[in-house]
CSV table of C-alpha atoms in Angstrom, one decimal:
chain,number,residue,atom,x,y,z
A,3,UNK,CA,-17.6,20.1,-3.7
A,4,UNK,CA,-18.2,16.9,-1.6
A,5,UNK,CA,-19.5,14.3,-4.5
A,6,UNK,CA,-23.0,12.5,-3.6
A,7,UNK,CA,-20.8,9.4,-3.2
A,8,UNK,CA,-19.3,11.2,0.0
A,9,UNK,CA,-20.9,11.9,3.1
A,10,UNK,CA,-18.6,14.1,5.5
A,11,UNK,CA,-18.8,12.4,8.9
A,12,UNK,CA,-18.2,13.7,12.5
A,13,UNK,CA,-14.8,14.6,13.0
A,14,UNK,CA,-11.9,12.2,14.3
A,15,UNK,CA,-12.2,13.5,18.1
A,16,UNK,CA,-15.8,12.7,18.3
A,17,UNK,CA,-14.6,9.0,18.9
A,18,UNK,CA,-13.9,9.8,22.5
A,19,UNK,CA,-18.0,10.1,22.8
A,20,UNK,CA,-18.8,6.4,21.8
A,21,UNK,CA,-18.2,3.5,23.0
A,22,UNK,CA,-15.4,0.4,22.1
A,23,UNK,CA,-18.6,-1.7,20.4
A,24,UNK,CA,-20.2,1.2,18.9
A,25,UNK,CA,-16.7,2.2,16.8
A,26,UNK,CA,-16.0,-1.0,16.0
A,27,UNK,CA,-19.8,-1.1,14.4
A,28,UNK,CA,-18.7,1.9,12.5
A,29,UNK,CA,-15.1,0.6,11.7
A,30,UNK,CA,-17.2,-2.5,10.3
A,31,UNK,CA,-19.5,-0.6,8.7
A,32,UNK,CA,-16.8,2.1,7.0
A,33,UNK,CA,-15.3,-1.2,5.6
A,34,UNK,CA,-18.4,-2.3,3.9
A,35,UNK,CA,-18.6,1.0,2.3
A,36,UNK,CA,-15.5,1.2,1.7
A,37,UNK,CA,-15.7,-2.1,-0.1
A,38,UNK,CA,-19.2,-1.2,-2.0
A,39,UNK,CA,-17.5,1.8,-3.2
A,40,UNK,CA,-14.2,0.3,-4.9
A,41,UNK,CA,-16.4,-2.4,-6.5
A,42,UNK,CA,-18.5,0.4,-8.2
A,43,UNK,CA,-15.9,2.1,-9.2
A,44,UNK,CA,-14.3,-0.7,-11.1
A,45,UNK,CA,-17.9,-0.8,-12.8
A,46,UNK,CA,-17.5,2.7,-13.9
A,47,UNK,CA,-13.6,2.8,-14.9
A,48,UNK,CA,-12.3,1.8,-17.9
A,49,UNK,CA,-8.8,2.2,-17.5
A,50,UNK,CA,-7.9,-1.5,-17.0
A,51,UNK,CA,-4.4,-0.6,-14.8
A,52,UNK,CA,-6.6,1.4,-12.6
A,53,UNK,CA,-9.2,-0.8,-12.8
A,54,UNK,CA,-7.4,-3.6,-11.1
A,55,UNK,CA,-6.1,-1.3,-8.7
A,56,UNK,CA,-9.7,-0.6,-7.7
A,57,UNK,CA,-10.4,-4.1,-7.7
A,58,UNK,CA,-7.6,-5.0,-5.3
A,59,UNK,CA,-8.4,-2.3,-3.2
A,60,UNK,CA,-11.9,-3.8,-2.9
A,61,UNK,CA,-10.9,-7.3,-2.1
A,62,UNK,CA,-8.8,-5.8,0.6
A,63,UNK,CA,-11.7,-3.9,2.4
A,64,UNK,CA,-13.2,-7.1,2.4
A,65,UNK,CA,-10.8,-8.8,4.3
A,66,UNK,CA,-11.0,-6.3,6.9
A,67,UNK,CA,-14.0,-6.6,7.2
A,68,UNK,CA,-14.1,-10.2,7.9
A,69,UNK,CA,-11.7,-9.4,10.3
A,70,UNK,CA,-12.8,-7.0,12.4
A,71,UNK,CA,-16.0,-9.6,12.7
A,72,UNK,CA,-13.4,-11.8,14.0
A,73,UNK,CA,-12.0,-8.9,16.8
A,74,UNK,CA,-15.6,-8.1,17.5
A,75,UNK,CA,-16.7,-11.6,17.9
A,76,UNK,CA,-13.8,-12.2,20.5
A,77,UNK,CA,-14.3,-9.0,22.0
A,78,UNK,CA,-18.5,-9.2,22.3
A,79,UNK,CA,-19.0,-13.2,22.0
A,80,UNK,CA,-22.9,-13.6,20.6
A,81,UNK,CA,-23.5,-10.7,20.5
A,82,UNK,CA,-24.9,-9.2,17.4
A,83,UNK,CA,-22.9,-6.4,16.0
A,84,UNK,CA,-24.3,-2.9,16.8
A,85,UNK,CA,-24.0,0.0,13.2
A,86,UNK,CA,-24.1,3.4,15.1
A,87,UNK,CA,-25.7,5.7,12.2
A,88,UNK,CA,-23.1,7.9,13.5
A,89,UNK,CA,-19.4,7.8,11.6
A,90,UNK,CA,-16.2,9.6,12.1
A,91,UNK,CA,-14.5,10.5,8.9
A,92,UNK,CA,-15.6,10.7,5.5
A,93,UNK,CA,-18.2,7.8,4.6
A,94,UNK,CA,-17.9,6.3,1.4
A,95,UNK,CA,-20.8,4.7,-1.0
A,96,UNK,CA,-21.2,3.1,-4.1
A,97,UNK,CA,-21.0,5.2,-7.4
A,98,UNK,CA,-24.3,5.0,-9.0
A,99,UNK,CA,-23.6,7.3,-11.7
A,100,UNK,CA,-21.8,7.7,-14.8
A,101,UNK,CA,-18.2,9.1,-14.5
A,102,UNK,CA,-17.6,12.0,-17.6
A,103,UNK,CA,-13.8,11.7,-17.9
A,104,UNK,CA,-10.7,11.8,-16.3
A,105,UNK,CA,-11.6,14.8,-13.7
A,106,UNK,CA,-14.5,12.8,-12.2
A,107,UNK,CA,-12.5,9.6,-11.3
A,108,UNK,CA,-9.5,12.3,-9.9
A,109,UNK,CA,-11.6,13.7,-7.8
A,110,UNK,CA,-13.6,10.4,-6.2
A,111,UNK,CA,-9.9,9.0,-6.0
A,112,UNK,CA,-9.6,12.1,-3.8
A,113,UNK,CA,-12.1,11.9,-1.6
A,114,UNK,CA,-11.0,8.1,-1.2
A,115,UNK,CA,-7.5,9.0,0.2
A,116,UNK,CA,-9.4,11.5,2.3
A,117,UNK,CA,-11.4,8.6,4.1
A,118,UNK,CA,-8.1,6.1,4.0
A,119,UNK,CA,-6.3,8.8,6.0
A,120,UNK,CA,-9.3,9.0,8.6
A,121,UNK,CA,-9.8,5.5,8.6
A,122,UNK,CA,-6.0,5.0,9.4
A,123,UNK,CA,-6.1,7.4,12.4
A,124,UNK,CA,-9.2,6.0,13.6
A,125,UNK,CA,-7.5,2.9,13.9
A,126,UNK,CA,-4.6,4.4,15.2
A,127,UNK,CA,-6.8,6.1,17.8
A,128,UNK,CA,-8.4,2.7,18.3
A,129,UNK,CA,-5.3,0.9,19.8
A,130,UNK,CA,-5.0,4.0,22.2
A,131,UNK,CA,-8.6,2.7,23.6
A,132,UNK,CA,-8.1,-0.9,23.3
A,133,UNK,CA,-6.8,-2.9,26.3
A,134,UNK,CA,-4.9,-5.7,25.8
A,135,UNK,CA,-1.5,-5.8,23.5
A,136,UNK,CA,-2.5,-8.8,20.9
A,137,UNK,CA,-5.9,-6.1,20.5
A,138,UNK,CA,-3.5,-3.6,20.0
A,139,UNK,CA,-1.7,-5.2,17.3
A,140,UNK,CA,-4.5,-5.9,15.7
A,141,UNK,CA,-5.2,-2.2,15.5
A,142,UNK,CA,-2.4,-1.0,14.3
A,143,UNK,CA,-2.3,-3.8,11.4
A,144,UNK,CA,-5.5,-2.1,10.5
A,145,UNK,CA,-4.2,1.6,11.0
A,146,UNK,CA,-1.0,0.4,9.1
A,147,UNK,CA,-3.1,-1.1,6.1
A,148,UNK,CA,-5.0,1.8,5.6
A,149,UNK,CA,-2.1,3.7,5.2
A,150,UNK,CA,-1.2,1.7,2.6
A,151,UNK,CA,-4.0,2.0,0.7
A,152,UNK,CA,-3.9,6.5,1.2
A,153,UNK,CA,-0.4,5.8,-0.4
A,154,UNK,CA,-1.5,3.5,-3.4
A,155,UNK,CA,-4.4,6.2,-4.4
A,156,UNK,CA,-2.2,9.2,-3.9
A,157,UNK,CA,0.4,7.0,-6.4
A,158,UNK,CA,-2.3,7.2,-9.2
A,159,UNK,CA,-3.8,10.1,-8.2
A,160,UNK,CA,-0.8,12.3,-8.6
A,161,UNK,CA,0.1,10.3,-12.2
A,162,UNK,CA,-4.0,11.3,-13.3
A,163,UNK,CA,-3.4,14.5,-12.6
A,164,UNK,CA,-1.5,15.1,-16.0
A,165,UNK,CA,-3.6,12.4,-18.3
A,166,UNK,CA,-1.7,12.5,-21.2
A,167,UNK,CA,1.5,11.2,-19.1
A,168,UNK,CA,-0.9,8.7,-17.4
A,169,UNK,CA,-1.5,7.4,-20.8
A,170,UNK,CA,1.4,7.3,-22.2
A,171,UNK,CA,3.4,5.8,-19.4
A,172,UNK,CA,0.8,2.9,-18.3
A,173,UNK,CA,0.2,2.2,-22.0
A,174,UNK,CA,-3.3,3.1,-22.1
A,175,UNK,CA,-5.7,3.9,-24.9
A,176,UNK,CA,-6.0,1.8,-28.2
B,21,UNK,CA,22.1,-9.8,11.5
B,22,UNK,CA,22.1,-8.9,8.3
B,23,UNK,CA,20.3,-12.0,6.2
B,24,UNK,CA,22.1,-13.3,2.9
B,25,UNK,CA,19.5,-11.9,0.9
B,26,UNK,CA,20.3,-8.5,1.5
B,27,UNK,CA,23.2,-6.7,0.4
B,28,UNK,CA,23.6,-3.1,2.5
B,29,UNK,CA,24.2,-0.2,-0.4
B,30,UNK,CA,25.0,2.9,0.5
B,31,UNK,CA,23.8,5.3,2.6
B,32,UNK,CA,21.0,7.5,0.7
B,33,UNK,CA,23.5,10.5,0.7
B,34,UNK,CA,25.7,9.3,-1.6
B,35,UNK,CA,23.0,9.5,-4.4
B,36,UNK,CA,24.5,12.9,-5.5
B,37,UNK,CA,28.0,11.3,-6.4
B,38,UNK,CA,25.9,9.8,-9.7
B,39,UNK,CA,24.4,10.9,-12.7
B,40,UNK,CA,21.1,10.5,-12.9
B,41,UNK,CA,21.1,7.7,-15.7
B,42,UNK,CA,22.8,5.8,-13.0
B,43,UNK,CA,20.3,6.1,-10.7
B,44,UNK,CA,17.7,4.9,-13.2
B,45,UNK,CA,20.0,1.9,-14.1
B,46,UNK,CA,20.2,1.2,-10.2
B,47,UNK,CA,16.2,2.3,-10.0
B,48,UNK,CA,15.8,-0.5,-12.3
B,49,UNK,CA,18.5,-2.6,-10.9
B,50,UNK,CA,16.3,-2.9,-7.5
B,51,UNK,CA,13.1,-3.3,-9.1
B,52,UNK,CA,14.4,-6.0,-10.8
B,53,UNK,CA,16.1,-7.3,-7.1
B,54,UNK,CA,12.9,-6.7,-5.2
B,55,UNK,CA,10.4,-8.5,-7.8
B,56,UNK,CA,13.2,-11.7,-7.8
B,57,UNK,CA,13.4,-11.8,-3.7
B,58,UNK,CA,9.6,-11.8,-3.4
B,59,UNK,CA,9.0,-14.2,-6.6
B,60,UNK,CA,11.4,-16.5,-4.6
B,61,UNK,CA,9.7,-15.6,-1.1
B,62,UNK,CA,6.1,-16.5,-2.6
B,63,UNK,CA,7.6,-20.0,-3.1
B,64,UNK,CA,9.5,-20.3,0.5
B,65,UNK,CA,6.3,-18.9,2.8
B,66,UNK,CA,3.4,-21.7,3.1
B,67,UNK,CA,1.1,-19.0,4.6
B,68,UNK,CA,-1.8,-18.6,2.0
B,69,UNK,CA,-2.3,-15.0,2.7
B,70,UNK,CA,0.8,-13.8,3.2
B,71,UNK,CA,1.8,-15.8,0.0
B,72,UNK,CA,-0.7,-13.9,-1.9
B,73,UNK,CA,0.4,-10.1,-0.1
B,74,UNK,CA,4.2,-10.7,-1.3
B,75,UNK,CA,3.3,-12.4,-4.8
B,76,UNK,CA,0.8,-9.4,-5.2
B,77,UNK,CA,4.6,-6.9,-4.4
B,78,UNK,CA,6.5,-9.3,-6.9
B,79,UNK,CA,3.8,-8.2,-9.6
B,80,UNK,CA,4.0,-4.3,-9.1
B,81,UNK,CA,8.0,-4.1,-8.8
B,82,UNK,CA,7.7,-5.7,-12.4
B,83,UNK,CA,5.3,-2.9,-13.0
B,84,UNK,CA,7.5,-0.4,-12.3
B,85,UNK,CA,10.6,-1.7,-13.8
B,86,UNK,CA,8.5,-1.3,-17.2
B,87,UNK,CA,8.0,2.5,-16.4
B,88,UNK,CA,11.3,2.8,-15.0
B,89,UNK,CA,12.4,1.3,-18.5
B,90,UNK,CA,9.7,3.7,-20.6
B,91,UNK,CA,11.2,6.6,-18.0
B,92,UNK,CA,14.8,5.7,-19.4
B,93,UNK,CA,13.9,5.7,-23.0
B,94,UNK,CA,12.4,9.0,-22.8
B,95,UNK,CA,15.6,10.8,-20.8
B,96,UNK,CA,17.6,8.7,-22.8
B,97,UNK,CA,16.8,7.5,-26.2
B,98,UNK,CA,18.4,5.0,-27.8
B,99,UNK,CA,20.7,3.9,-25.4
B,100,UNK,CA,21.1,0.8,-23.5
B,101,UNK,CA,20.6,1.0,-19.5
B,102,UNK,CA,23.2,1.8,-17.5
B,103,UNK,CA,24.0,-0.5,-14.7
B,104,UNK,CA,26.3,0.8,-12.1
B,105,UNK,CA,27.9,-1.9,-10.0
B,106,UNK,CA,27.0,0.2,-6.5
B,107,UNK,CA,23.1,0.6,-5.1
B,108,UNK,CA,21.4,2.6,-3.2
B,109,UNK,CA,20.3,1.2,0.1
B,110,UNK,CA,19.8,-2.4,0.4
B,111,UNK,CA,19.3,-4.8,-2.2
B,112,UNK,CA,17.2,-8.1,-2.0
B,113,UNK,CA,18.0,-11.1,-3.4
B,114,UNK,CA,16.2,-13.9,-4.3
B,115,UNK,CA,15.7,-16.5,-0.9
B,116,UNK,CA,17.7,-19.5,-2.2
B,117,UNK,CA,17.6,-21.5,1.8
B,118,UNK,CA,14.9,-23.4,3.5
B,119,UNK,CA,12.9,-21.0,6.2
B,120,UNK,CA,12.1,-22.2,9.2
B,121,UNK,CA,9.3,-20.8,11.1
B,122,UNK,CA,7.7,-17.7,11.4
B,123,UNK,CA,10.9,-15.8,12.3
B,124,UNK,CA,13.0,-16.4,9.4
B,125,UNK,CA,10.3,-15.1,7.9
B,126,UNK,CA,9.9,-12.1,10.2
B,127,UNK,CA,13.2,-11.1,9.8
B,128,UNK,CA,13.5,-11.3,5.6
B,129,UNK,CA,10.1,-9.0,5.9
B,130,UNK,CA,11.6,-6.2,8.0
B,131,UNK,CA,14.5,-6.4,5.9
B,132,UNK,CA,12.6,-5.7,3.0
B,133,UNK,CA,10.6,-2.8,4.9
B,134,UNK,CA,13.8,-0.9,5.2
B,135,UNK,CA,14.7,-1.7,1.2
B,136,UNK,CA,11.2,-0.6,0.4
B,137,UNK,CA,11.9,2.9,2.9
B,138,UNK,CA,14.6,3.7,1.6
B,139,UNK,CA,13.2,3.1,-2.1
B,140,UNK,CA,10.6,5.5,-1.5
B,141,UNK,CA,13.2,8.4,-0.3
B,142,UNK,CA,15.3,7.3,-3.3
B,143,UNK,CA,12.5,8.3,-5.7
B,144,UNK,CA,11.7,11.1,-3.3
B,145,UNK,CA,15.5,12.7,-3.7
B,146,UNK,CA,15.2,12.0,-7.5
B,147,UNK,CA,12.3,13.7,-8.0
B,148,UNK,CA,14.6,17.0,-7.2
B,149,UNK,CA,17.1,15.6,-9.5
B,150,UNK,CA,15.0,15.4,-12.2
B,151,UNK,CA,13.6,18.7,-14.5
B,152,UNK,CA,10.1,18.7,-15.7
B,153,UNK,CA,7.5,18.1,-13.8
B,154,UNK,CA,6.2,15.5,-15.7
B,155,UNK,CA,9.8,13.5,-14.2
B,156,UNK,CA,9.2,14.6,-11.1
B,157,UNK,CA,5.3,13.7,-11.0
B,158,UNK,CA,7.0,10.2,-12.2
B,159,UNK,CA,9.2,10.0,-9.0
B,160,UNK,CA,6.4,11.2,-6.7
B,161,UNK,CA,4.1,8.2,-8.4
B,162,UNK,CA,6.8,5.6,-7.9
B,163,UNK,CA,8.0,7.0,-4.3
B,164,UNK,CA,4.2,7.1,-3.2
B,165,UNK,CA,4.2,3.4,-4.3
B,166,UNK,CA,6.7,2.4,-2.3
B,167,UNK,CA,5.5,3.6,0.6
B,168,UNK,CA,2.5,2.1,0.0
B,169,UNK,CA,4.5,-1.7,0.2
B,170,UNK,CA,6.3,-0.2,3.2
B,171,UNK,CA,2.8,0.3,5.0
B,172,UNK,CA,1.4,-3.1,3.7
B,173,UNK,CA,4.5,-4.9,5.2
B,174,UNK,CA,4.5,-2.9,8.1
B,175,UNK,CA,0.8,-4.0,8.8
B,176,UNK,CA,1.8,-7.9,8.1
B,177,UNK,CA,5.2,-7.9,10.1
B,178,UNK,CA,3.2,-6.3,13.0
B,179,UNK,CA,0.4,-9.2,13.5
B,180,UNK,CA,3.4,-11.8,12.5
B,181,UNK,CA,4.8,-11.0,15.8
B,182,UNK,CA,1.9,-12.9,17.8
B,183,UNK,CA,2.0,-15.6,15.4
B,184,UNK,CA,-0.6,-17.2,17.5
B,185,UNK,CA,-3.3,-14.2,16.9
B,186,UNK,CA,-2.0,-13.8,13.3
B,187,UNK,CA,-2.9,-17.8,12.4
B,188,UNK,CA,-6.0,-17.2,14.8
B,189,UNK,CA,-7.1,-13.7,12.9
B,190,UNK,CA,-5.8,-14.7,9.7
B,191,UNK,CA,-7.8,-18.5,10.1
B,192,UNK,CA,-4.0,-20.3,8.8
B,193,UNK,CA,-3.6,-24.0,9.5
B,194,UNK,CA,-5.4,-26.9,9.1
C-alpha cells in the first residue's frame, strides 16, 4: 500500500519527454519535499538515534536544494524557476499524521529509499543530458549523495525490521 | 602513492584465515582508526563544509565501535577484545602533517573511499560468518553504513576535482 505521504510519480524514462529546465524544476522541487518530509518525520519519531538520522537527512536535502538553485541560476540566469506538476519517481510529503508504532515508521523509511534510489538515477540520467563536464560533475555529486542517503535508510531500515534488536543494540527505551 | 596515513591490510580474502572474534577485534580496531583519521582530518581541512561532512563520519565510526563493542559482548561475554596485530584492507591513521591545497586533501579522501569499500564488503563477508540472523542483520546494518560514507565521499571527492566549481557551488572563501 502506497502511504498518503507517497505519491507514485511517472516513471524514470519519462525524463526523456521534458526538458533540461523543467527537470531541474522537479529535481528542485523533489528536494523540497524531500526535505519537508524528513522534518516531519523527526516530529513524529521518538526514537532519538533515528531521530537525528532524520534530522541530518533533512538538513542535507536542504543543501541540495540550495544548490541546484545555484546550477539553475547559472544555467537559466533571471530566470524564475519553472515546478513542472509533473515528477519522475516517487514524490515525497510531509507526514501529517500520527505514526502507531514501529511498522508505520518501517514502512515510510521504505518508501524513502524508494524515492532516494529514483532520485539517484535521475541524477545519474541527468549528467547523461547535461553538456558541459563541470555540469556533469555536479550531477553526479547529486546522483552520488543520494546514494548515500538509499544506503543510510536501508542501514536502519534493515536493523527496524527486528525491533527488539534495534532496541537493544542502539540503547533505546527507558 | 600510498599516503602515511594509510597502512595497506590484506587483501579481503584472507578474512577466512581468522576466527571471527578476530575479526570483531579488527572490526573495532578500524572503527577506532577511521573515527581518529577523520577527528584529525576535521582539524587539517579549512573548508567549512567539508569540515562538517568528515566531523559528521568521525561521529558515526564512534557509533559503531559502541555496537561493534555491544556485538562483542553478546558473542563473547566476559572477555576482553581481541586485537589481532593484522587488518583487513587499509587502515587510516590520524593526519599528523600540514596539507597543502586541495590535493592533499583529494588524495587522503580517495584513500579513505577505498578503506570505507572495503569495510562495507568486510561486514558484508561477516555477515556469512556469523549464525543468527539477528548477527547477520547486524553486519548487513553496519555494511549498509559503510556504503553509505563510501557514496557521501564519492559525491565530495567528485566536485573537489574542479575545485574552482566546488568553492563556487559550495560558496567557500572569503
Amino acid at each position: 500500500m502506497v502511504p498518503p505521504e507517497l505519491e507514485e510519480g511517472l516513471p524514470l524514462e519519462r525524463i526523456r519527454g521534458f526538458s533540461l529546465e523543467e527537470l531541474l524544476g522537479m529535481a528542485i522541487k523533489a528536494e523540497i519535499g524531500a526535505r519537508e518530509f524528513y522534518k516531519s518525520l523527526t516530529e513524529k519519531v521518538e526514537i532519538q538515534e533515528l531521530k537525528e538520522k532524520i534530522g541530518w537527512l533533512a538538513d542535507e536535502e536542504k543543501k541540495h536544494e540550495e544548490l541546484l538553485r545555484r546550477i539553475y541560476g547559472t544555467m537559466f540566469p533571471g530566470k524564475d524557476v519553472v515546478f513542472p506538476k509533473e515528477h519522475i519517481g516517487p514524490e515525497l510529503k510531509p507526514v501529517a499524521r500520527e505514526l502507531h508504532g514501529v511498522q508505520d515508521i518501517i514502512d515510510l523509511i521504505r518508501w524513502a529509499m524508494k524515492a532516494e534510489e529514483i532520485a539517484a538515477k535521475f541524477y545519474a540520467e541527468l549528467e547523461n543530458m547535461v553538456d558541459t563536464e563541470d555540469k556533469k560533475r555536479l550531477m553526479r555529486y547529486l546522483s552520488d549523495m543520494e546514494w548515500g542517503h538509499y544506503y543510510n535508510l536501508k542501514a536502519e531500515y534493515e536493523l527496524l525490521l527486528d525491533w527488539e534488536m534495534y532496541s537493544q543494540m542502539m540503547h533505546v527505551g527507558p
